[in-house]
Amino acid sequence: MAFTDSQKVQIRKFCGYPLYGGVPIPNFGFRFFQAYSDLEFRLTNMAPDEEAEVTTYFLPKLLQLQTDVYDVRLNSDTAQAAVWYRNPKELREREQNYDKWRKWLCDFIGCQYGPYLQNENQLRIVI
């Protein structure tokens, strides 16, 4: 069992790596950085049980957490409705939870956190 191209794109994104691209030229993105090579090697050489753990456990949860962060916008305009109060920390808490799961995926795979997961000033969620 091997990851599909779509699953590899999701894994790279969740691990904080930029796009890989389809053109094997030496100056494209992070293709030849050691951390990127380590991730690609691990994605290509995982045991079937390890791949199943990523595809059945991590990817569905991370996709949902990503959606949860995006959906905070649905309630961000309401500060109080009847007895309901908006949690002003909701976005930050959801981002922290999302990032925690992203780091757990990196830890499970055994790869370094990608540049978009290390630097909090960069784009946090790529949709």
Short mmCIF file of C-alpha atoms in Angstrom, two decimals, residues 2-122:
data_model
loop_
_atom_site.label_atom_id
_atom_site.label_comp_id
_atom_site.label_asym_id
_atom_site.label_seq_id
_atom_site.Cartn_x
_atom_site.Cartn_y
_atom_site.Cartn_z
CA ALA A 2 1.48 3.36 -0.98
CA PHE A 3 0.26 6.87 -0.33
CA THR A 4 -1.64 8.51 -3.15
CA ASP A 5 -0.31 11.79 -4.52
CA SER A 6 -3.19 13.59 -2.79
CA GLN A 7 -2.31 12.03 0.57
CA LYS A 8 1.34 13.03 0.13
CA VAL A 9 0.27 16.61 -0.56
CA GLN A 10 -1.82 16.61 2.62
CA ILE A 11 0.99 15.12 4.70
CA ARG A 12 3.53 17.66 3.41
CA LYS A 13 1.08 20.50 4.13
CA PHE A 14 0.27 19.27 7.64
CA CYS A 15 3.96 18.76 8.41
CA GLY A 16 4.59 22.38 7.43
CA TYR A 17 6.38 21.90 4.11
CA PRO A 18 5.71 23.98 1.01
CA LEU A 19 4.60 22.39 -2.24
CA TYR A 20 6.83 19.79 -3.80
CA GLY A 21 6.01 20.42 -7.43
CA GLY A 22 6.11 18.08 -10.35
CA VAL A 23 9.24 19.28 -12.10
CA PRO A 24 12.49 17.71 -10.84
CA ILE A 25 14.77 20.74 -11.16
CA PRO A 26 17.39 21.41 -8.49
CA ASN A 27 16.35 24.95 -7.57
CA PHE A 28 12.63 24.32 -7.02
CA GLY A 29 11.36 24.82 -3.48
CA PHE A 30 12.73 22.67 -0.72
CA ARG A 31 13.26 19.60 -2.89
CA PHE A 32 16.93 19.24 -2.01
CA PHE A 33 16.92 20.34 1.59
CA GLN A 34 17.85 17.53 3.97
CA ALA A 35 14.63 17.76 6.03
CA TYR A 36 12.50 17.57 2.89
CA SER A 37 14.49 14.56 1.66
CA ASP A 38 13.99 12.83 5.01
CA LEU A 39 10.22 13.34 4.82
CA GLU A 40 10.05 12.07 1.22
CA PHE A 41 12.17 9.03 2.09
CA ARG A 42 9.90 8.17 5.00
CA LEU A 43 6.73 8.64 2.92
CA THR A 44 8.09 6.31 0.26
CA ASN A 45 9.37 3.63 2.65
CA MET A 46 6.72 3.29 5.37
CA ALA A 47 5.44 -0.11 6.35
CA PRO A 48 1.79 -0.77 5.42
CA ASP A 49 0.70 -0.60 9.09
CA GLU A 50 2.44 2.75 9.49
CA GLU A 51 0.75 4.10 6.35
CA ALA A 52 -2.59 2.88 7.66
CA GLU A 53 -2.01 4.77 10.92
CA VAL A 54 -1.38 7.98 8.99
CA THR A 55 -4.31 7.57 6.57
CA THR A 56 -6.93 6.33 9.02
CA TYR A 57 -5.93 8.19 12.17
CA PHE A 58 -3.98 11.38 11.45
CA LEU A 59 -5.26 12.64 8.09
CA PRO A 60 -9.01 12.60 8.87
CA LYS A 61 -8.47 14.31 12.23
CA LEU A 62 -6.18 16.96 10.77
CA LEU A 63 -8.61 17.70 7.95
CA GLN A 64 -11.37 18.19 10.52
CA LEU A 65 -9.19 20.38 12.74
CA GLN A 66 -8.25 22.50 9.73
CA THR A 67 -11.94 22.93 8.94
CA ASP A 68 -12.68 23.79 12.58
CA VAL A 69 -10.13 26.61 12.50
CA TYR A 70 -11.60 27.96 9.28
CA ASP A 71 -15.17 27.70 10.62
CA VAL A 72 -14.41 29.99 13.59
CA ARG A 73 -15.38 32.76 11.17
CA LEU A 74 -19.02 31.64 11.42
CA ASN A 75 -19.32 32.84 15.03
CA SER A 76 -16.71 35.57 15.17
CA ASP A 77 -19.24 38.35 14.72
CA THR A 78 -21.33 37.44 17.80
CA ALA A 79 -20.11 38.52 21.22
CA GLN A 80 -23.29 37.55 23.05
CA ALA A 81 -26.57 35.94 22.03
CA ALA A 82 -29.06 35.27 24.82
CA VAL A 83 -27.02 33.18 27.28
CA TRP A 84 -24.36 32.25 24.73
CA TYR A 85 -21.05 34.14 24.78
CA ARG A 86 -18.40 33.89 22.10
CA ASN A 87 -15.07 32.54 23.30
CA PRO A 88 -12.63 35.30 22.31
CA LYS A 89 -9.77 32.79 22.50
CA GLU A 90 -11.45 30.22 20.25
CA LEU A 91 -9.37 30.84 17.14
CA ARG A 92 -6.07 30.73 19.04
CA GLU A 93 -7.11 27.59 20.93
CA ARG A 94 -8.19 25.84 17.72
CA GLU A 95 -4.96 26.83 15.97
CA GLN A 96 -2.93 25.51 18.91
CA ASN A 97 -4.84 22.22 18.83
CA TYR A 98 -4.39 21.97 15.05
CA ASP A 99 -0.65 22.70 15.33
CA LYS A 100 -0.30 20.17 18.15
CA TRP A 101 -1.76 17.44 15.92
CA ARG A 102 0.46 18.54 13.04
CA LYS A 103 3.51 18.16 15.28
CA TRP A 104 2.30 14.74 16.46
CA LEU A 105 2.13 13.67 12.81
CA CYS A 106 5.72 14.87 12.27
CA ASP A 107 6.81 13.04 15.42
CA PHE A 108 5.10 9.84 14.27
CA ILE A 109 6.69 10.06 10.83
CA GLY A 110 10.04 10.98 12.37
CA CYS A 111 10.60 14.13 10.33
CA GLN A 112 11.50 17.66 11.30
CA TYR A 113 8.76 20.24 11.55
CA GLY A 114 8.56 22.02 8.21
CA PRO A 115 9.32 25.73 7.87
CA TYR A 116 5.62 26.67 7.94
CA LEU A 117 5.16 24.80 11.21
CA GLN A 118 8.31 26.19 12.85
CA ASN A 119 7.74 29.88 12.16
CA GLU A 120 4.47 31.18 13.56
CA ASN A 121 4.76 34.43 11.60
CA GLN A 122 4.29 32.60 8.32
#
